[in-house]
Short mmCIF file of C-alpha atoms in Angstrom, two decimals:
data_model
loop_
_atom_site.label_atom_id
_atom_site.label_comp_id
_atom_site.label_asym_id
_atom_site.label_seq_id
_atom_site.Cartn_x
_atom_site.Cartn_y
_atom_site.Cartn_z
CA MET A 1074 12.73 -9.68 -0.91
CA THR A 1075 10.41 -11.71 1.34
CA GLY A 1076 9.17 -15.20 0.55
CA SER A 1077 5.69 -14.01 -0.41
CA THR A 1078 7.15 -11.39 -2.76
CA GLU A 1079 9.28 -14.07 -4.41
CA ILE A 1080 6.18 -16.21 -4.98
CA LEU A 1081 4.34 -13.21 -6.41
CA VAL A 1082 7.23 -12.39 -8.77
CA ALA A 1083 7.25 -16.05 -9.90
CA LEU A 1084 3.49 -15.85 -10.57
CA ILE A 1085 4.00 -12.64 -12.55
CA VAL A 1086 6.77 -14.24 -14.63
CA VAL A 1087 4.53 -17.24 -15.42
CA THR A 1088 1.70 -14.88 -16.39
CA ILE A 1089 4.04 -12.89 -18.64
CA ALA A 1090 5.18 -16.12 -20.33
CA LEU A 1091 1.59 -17.23 -20.94
CA ALA A 1092 0.46 -13.78 -22.12
CA ALA A 1093 3.45 -13.68 -24.49
CA VAL A 1094 2.07 -16.78 -26.25
CA PHE A 1095 -0.97 -14.74 -27.32
CA LEU A 1096 1.20 -11.81 -28.37
CA VAL A 1097 3.19 -14.07 -30.71
CA ARG A 1098 0.51 -16.58 -31.75
CA PRO A 1099 -3.03 -15.25 -31.14
CA SER A 1100 -4.36 -17.82 -33.62
CA ILE A 1101 -4.18 -20.60 -30.98
CA THR A 1102 -7.50 -19.34 -29.59
CA VAL A 1103 -9.22 -21.06 -32.54
CA GLY A 1104 -9.33 -24.29 -30.51
CA VAL A 1105 -11.14 -24.83 -27.21
CA THR A 1106 -7.88 -25.39 -25.32
CA GLY A 1107 -6.54 -22.11 -26.66
CA LYS A 1108 -9.70 -20.29 -25.57
CA ILE A 1109 -9.40 -21.68 -22.04
CA LEU A 1110 -5.71 -20.81 -21.94
CA ALA A 1111 -6.49 -17.26 -23.09
CA PHE A 1112 -9.11 -16.91 -20.37
CA VAL A 1113 -6.55 -17.98 -17.76
CA ALA A 1114 -3.59 -16.03 -19.18
CA LEU A 1115 -5.38 -12.80 -20.07
CA GLY A 1116 -8.18 -12.82 -17.52
CA ILE A 1117 -7.70 -14.84 -14.35
CA LEU A 1118 -3.94 -14.62 -13.77
CA PRO A 1119 -3.55 -10.87 -14.45
CA ALA A 1120 -6.47 -10.15 -12.08
CA LEU A 1121 -4.78 -12.36 -9.48
CA CYS A 1122 -1.51 -10.45 -10.01
CA ILE A 1123 -3.26 -7.11 -9.40
CA ASP A 1124 -4.89 -8.42 -6.23
CA ALA A 1125 -1.69 -9.99 -4.88
CA GLY A 1126 0.35 -6.92 -5.88
CA MET A 1127 -2.04 -4.61 -4.05
CA SER A 1128 -1.90 -6.83 -0.99
CA ALA A 1129 1.93 -6.94 -1.09
CA HIS A 1130 2.17 -3.15 -1.42
CA MET A 1131 -0.34 -2.60 1.38
CA GLN A 1132 1.66 -4.89 3.68
CA ARG A 1133 4.95 -3.28 2.71
CA SER A 1134 3.65 0.23 3.35
CA GLU A 1135 2.91 -0.81 6.94
CA GLN A 1136 6.60 -1.36 7.66
CA THR A 1137 8.57 1.16 9.70
CA GLN A 1138 11.40 1.05 7.15
CA PHE A 1139 8.97 2.01 4.39
CA CYS A 1140 7.62 5.01 6.35
CA ILE A 1141 11.04 6.42 7.12
CA SER A 1142 12.31 5.83 3.57
CA CYS A 1143 10.63 9.17 2.80
CA HIS A 1144 13.06 12.03 3.50
CA ALA A 1145 10.45 14.08 5.39
CA MET A 1146 9.95 11.19 7.83
CA GLU A 1147 13.61 10.55 8.66
CA THR A 1148 13.59 12.61 11.86
CA HIS A 1149 10.32 11.00 12.93
CA GLY A 1150 12.03 7.64 12.55
CA LEU A 1151 15.01 8.92 14.51
CA SER A 1152 12.70 10.03 17.34
CA LEU A 1153 11.93 6.36 18.02
CA TYR A 1154 15.48 6.05 19.37
CA VAL A 1155 15.43 9.05 21.76
CA ASP A 1156 16.84 8.01 25.12
CA ASP A 1157 14.06 9.60 27.15
CA PRO A 1158 11.02 7.63 28.41
CA SER A 1159 8.84 10.75 28.33
CA TYR A 1160 8.89 10.51 24.53
CA ILE A 1161 5.75 8.45 23.92
CA PRO A 1162 6.69 6.98 20.50
CA ALA A 1163 10.23 6.14 21.68
CA GLN A 1164 8.93 4.48 24.85
CA HIS A 1165 6.47 2.37 22.88
CA PHE A 1166 9.03 1.42 20.22
CA GLN A 1167 11.97 0.66 22.50
CA ASN A 1168 9.91 -1.45 24.93
CA HIS A 1169 8.13 -3.32 22.14
CA LEU A 1170 4.74 -2.04 23.26
CA VAL A 1171 4.13 -1.86 19.52
CA PRO A 1172 5.68 -4.23 16.95
CA ALA A 1173 9.04 -2.69 16.07
CA ASP A 1174 8.78 -3.51 12.36
CA THR A 1175 5.35 -1.86 12.03
CA ALA A 1176 5.74 0.79 14.73
CA CYS A 1177 4.43 3.73 12.67
CA TYR A 1178 1.41 1.85 11.42
CA ALA A 1179 0.53 0.63 14.94
CA CYS A 1180 -0.23 4.17 16.10
CA HIS A 1181 -1.05 5.90 12.82
CA THR A 1182 -3.93 4.00 11.33
CA ASP A 1183 -7.64 4.40 11.80
CA TYR A 1184 -8.90 1.19 13.30
CA THR A 1185 -12.04 1.13 11.23
CA ILE A 1186 -13.10 -1.01 8.29
CA PHE A 1187 -11.87 1.66 5.84
CA GLY A 1188 -8.91 2.67 8.04
CA PRO A 1189 -6.08 1.36 5.85
CA LEU A 1190 -7.74 2.86 2.75
CA LYS A 1191 -8.10 6.26 4.46
CA ASP A 1192 -4.45 6.06 5.50
CA LYS A 1193 -3.38 5.27 1.95
CA LEU A 1194 -5.28 8.32 0.69
CA GLN A 1195 -3.54 10.44 3.31
CA GLY A 1196 -0.26 8.92 2.15
CA MET A 1197 -1.11 9.87 -1.44
CA LYS A 1198 -1.67 13.45 -0.30
CA ARG A 1199 1.74 13.48 1.37
CA ILE A 1200 3.38 12.07 -1.77
CA TYR A 1201 1.71 14.85 -3.75
CA LEU A 1202 3.08 17.43 -1.31
CA GLN A 1203 6.53 15.86 -1.37
CA TYR A 1204 7.00 15.46 -5.12
CA ILE A 1205 4.65 17.91 -6.82
CA SER A 1206 3.71 20.63 -4.35
CA THR A 1207 5.75 21.90 -1.38
CA PRO A 1208 6.03 19.80 1.77
CA PRO A 1209 5.12 21.62 5.00
CA LYS A 1210 7.95 22.49 7.38
CA VAL A 1211 6.05 21.03 10.31
CA ILE A 1212 4.08 17.86 9.59
CA VAL A 1213 0.69 17.77 11.28
CA ILE A 1214 -2.06 15.18 11.12
CA SER A 1215 -5.15 16.60 9.48
CA GLY A 1216 -8.08 16.44 11.90
CA GLY A 1217 -5.73 15.84 14.84
CA TYR A 1218 -4.60 12.62 16.46
CA SER A 1219 -7.58 10.51 17.47
CA ASN A 1220 -7.65 8.97 20.95
CA LEU A 1221 -9.11 5.85 19.38
CA GLN A 1222 -5.64 5.00 18.14
CA CYS A 1223 -4.40 4.93 21.75
CA LEU A 1224 -7.54 3.27 23.09
CA HIS A 1225 -7.32 0.50 20.51
CA CYS A 1226 -4.65 -1.03 22.78
CA HIS A 1227 -5.07 0.77 26.12
CA ALA A 1228 -8.83 0.44 26.57
CA GLY A 1229 -9.49 -2.48 28.86
CA ALA A 1230 -5.90 -2.64 30.09
CA ARG A 1231 -5.80 -2.75 33.89
CA SER A 1232 -3.03 -0.15 34.28
CA PHE A 1233 -5.03 2.24 32.12
CA GLU A 1234 -8.49 1.60 33.53
CA GLU A 1235 -7.41 1.71 37.21
CA ASN A 1236 -5.53 4.96 36.84
CA PRO A 1237 -7.70 7.48 38.76
CA ILE A 1238 -7.03 10.29 36.27
CA HIS A 1239 -8.07 8.11 33.34
CA SER A 1240 -11.16 6.73 35.07
CA ALA A 1241 -12.30 10.23 36.07
CA MET A 1242 -12.28 11.42 32.48
CA MET A 1243 -12.97 8.18 30.63
CA ALA A 1244 -16.07 9.53 28.85
CA SER A 1245 -14.14 12.54 27.55
CA LEU A 1246 -11.30 10.31 26.38
CA THR A 1247 -13.48 7.81 24.56
CA SER A 1248 -15.50 10.58 22.89
CA ASN A 1249 -12.25 12.29 21.84
CA GLN A 1250 -13.25 15.53 23.63
CA VAL A 1251 -9.97 15.53 25.56
CA SER A 1252 -6.91 14.53 23.58
CA CYS A 1253 -4.44 12.10 25.13
CA ILE A 1254 -1.49 13.85 23.55
CA THR A 1255 -2.37 17.56 23.55
CA SER A 1256 -4.05 17.90 26.94
CA GLY A 1257 -0.81 18.29 28.87
CA CYS A 1258 -0.71 14.64 29.99
CA HIS A 1259 1.22 12.79 27.27
CA ASP A 1260 2.33 15.69 25.12
CA THR A 1261 5.94 14.72 24.40
CA ILE A 1262 5.58 13.12 21.01
CA HIS A 1263 8.05 12.97 18.12
CA ASN A 1264 9.39 16.56 18.37
CA ALA A 1265 11.07 15.84 15.07
CA ASP A 1266 12.62 19.30 14.75
CA GLN A 1267 14.61 18.86 17.99
CA VAL A 1268 15.42 15.19 17.78
CA GLU A 1269 18.90 15.56 16.30
CA ASN A 1270 20.09 17.37 19.44
CA LEU A 1271 18.89 14.69 21.85
CA LYS A 1272 20.68 11.72 23.35
CA MET A 1273 19.91 8.54 21.42
CA TRP A 1274 19.42 4.97 22.55
CA SER A 1275 21.34 2.37 20.65
CA PRO A 1276 19.86 -1.19 20.61
CA GLY A 1277 22.20 -3.72 22.24
CA GLN A 1278 23.98 -1.12 24.34
CA MET B 899 -15.32 -14.31 -41.16
CA LYS B 900 -11.72 -13.44 -42.02
CA LEU B 901 -12.16 -9.82 -40.92
CA ARG B 902 -13.59 -10.96 -37.60
CA ALA B 903 -10.68 -13.37 -37.06
CA ILE B 904 -8.13 -10.65 -37.75
CA GLY B 905 -9.98 -8.33 -35.33
CA ILE B 906 -9.86 -10.87 -32.52
CA ARG B 907 -6.17 -11.48 -33.13
CA LYS B 908 -5.45 -7.78 -32.84
CA TYR B 909 -7.52 -7.54 -29.67
CA LEU B 910 -5.59 -10.45 -28.16
CA GLN B 911 -2.23 -9.00 -29.16
CA VAL B 912 -3.07 -5.58 -27.72
CA SER B 913 -4.45 -7.22 -24.58
CA SER B 914 -1.38 -9.38 -24.02
CA ALA B 915 0.98 -6.48 -24.76
CA LEU B 916 -0.78 -4.29 -22.19
CA ILE B 917 -0.79 -7.08 -19.62
CA ILE B 918 2.91 -7.88 -20.16
CA LEU B 919 3.83 -4.19 -19.86
CA GLY B 920 1.73 -3.81 -16.72
CA LEU B 921 3.22 -6.93 -15.16
CA LEU B 922 6.76 -5.72 -15.88
CA VAL B 923 5.89 -2.43 -14.16
CA GLU B 924 4.52 -4.45 -11.22
CA ILE B 925 7.80 -6.37 -10.91
CA VAL B 926 9.76 -3.10 -10.92
CA SER B 927 7.44 -1.66 -8.26
CA LEU B 928 7.92 -4.74 -6.07
CA LEU B 929 11.70 -4.62 -6.31
CA TRP B 930 11.91 -0.84 -5.80
CA PHE B 931 11.70 0.04 -2.09
CA HIS B 932 10.58 3.63 -2.33
CA PRO B 933 7.44 5.62 -1.38
CA LEU B 934 6.70 6.07 -5.09
CA SER B 935 6.68 2.32 -5.77
CA PHE B 936 3.07 2.05 -4.59
CA VAL B 937 2.10 4.93 -6.88
CA LEU B 938 3.91 3.25 -9.77
CA PHE B 939 2.04 0.01 -9.14
CA ALA B 940 -1.41 1.52 -8.50
CA PHE B 941 -1.45 4.16 -11.23
CA VAL B 942 0.68 2.62 -13.97
CA GLY B 943 1.01 -1.16 -13.46
CA ALA B 944 -2.51 -1.96 -12.30
CA THR B 945 -4.01 0.42 -14.88
CA LEU B 946 -2.14 -1.25 -17.74
CA ILE B 947 -3.08 -4.75 -16.54
CA GLY B 948 -6.69 -3.68 -16.02
CA LEU B 949 -6.83 -2.21 -19.50
CA GLY B 950 -5.37 -5.42 -20.90
CA ILE B 951 -8.08 -7.47 -19.18
CA LEU B 952 -10.75 -5.10 -20.50
CA VAL B 953 -9.41 -5.43 -24.05
CA TYR B 954 -9.48 -9.21 -23.65
CA LEU B 955 -13.08 -9.08 -22.42
CA ALA B 956 -13.91 -6.81 -25.36
CA SER B 957 -12.46 -9.47 -27.67
CA LEU B 958 -14.89 -12.02 -26.15
CA VAL B 959 -17.81 -9.72 -26.89
CA PHE B 960 -16.49 -9.16 -30.39
CA ALA B 961 -16.14 -12.90 -30.98
CA GLY B 962 -19.64 -13.52 -29.65
CA SER B 963 -21.35 -11.13 -32.06
CA PRO B 964 -22.43 -12.46 -35.45
CA PRO B 965 -20.13 -11.53 -38.33
CA THR B 966 -21.31 -8.44 -40.22
CA GLU B 967 -21.03 -9.96 -43.74
CA ASN B 968 -23.42 -12.85 -42.82
CA ARG B 969 -26.25 -10.57 -41.62
CA GLY B 970 -29.36 -9.93 -43.59
#
């Protein structure tokens, strides 16, 4: 449990204690002090708890450990440790080109104002498939993988911009007409179905 | 006047019960590291807390309206 979660749990416990007063003795709202206390205990604090809870859950769902806690994602998590630099996610993860603790989220979120919300809705769909419907054997991203998720970091980077292949097709890349990962250039991605047969990198080796 | 007072008390008790239940669910969802914990929070915990707040707000409206027996 992180420090912010501990503070949130403490806030929730205080709110429960205050709300319990009105469950046991609702008559205290007869006085002005009681009315103010009721407004705080049954209005302000619970709303604050919802807001803080949502924020905590949103932050937690960005963590790599959270993503791979789902059974269907275990092999995707394992692919981050493949000992082969041609594996794009592994190369990014192992060289800290993306934050290791939020590696999945770094490359799998829409960098728009509603990006995290769209991702949560996609996550809801996957939870539905996992627990209510039937999960697909091969997991694919609906609508394909957008180049914008690569360009969010690579655009403007010297090594990317000065690469003659990139500069020759920059317009196609930025307009998403040519995919970074399915055009034959950077097409070794997770390969989750093969990952258990590959040599793995062990941190600290 | 008495009827109105009893009504408000019931509103407050229902409101606080819903909020307490929702907050307990929120604590469980925060301590449970599982993909379903977000679903538990969003669809059960937050809904219960939200309902509790709505019931409390309804009690304010109820308290603000003139008592039925004094009309006329």
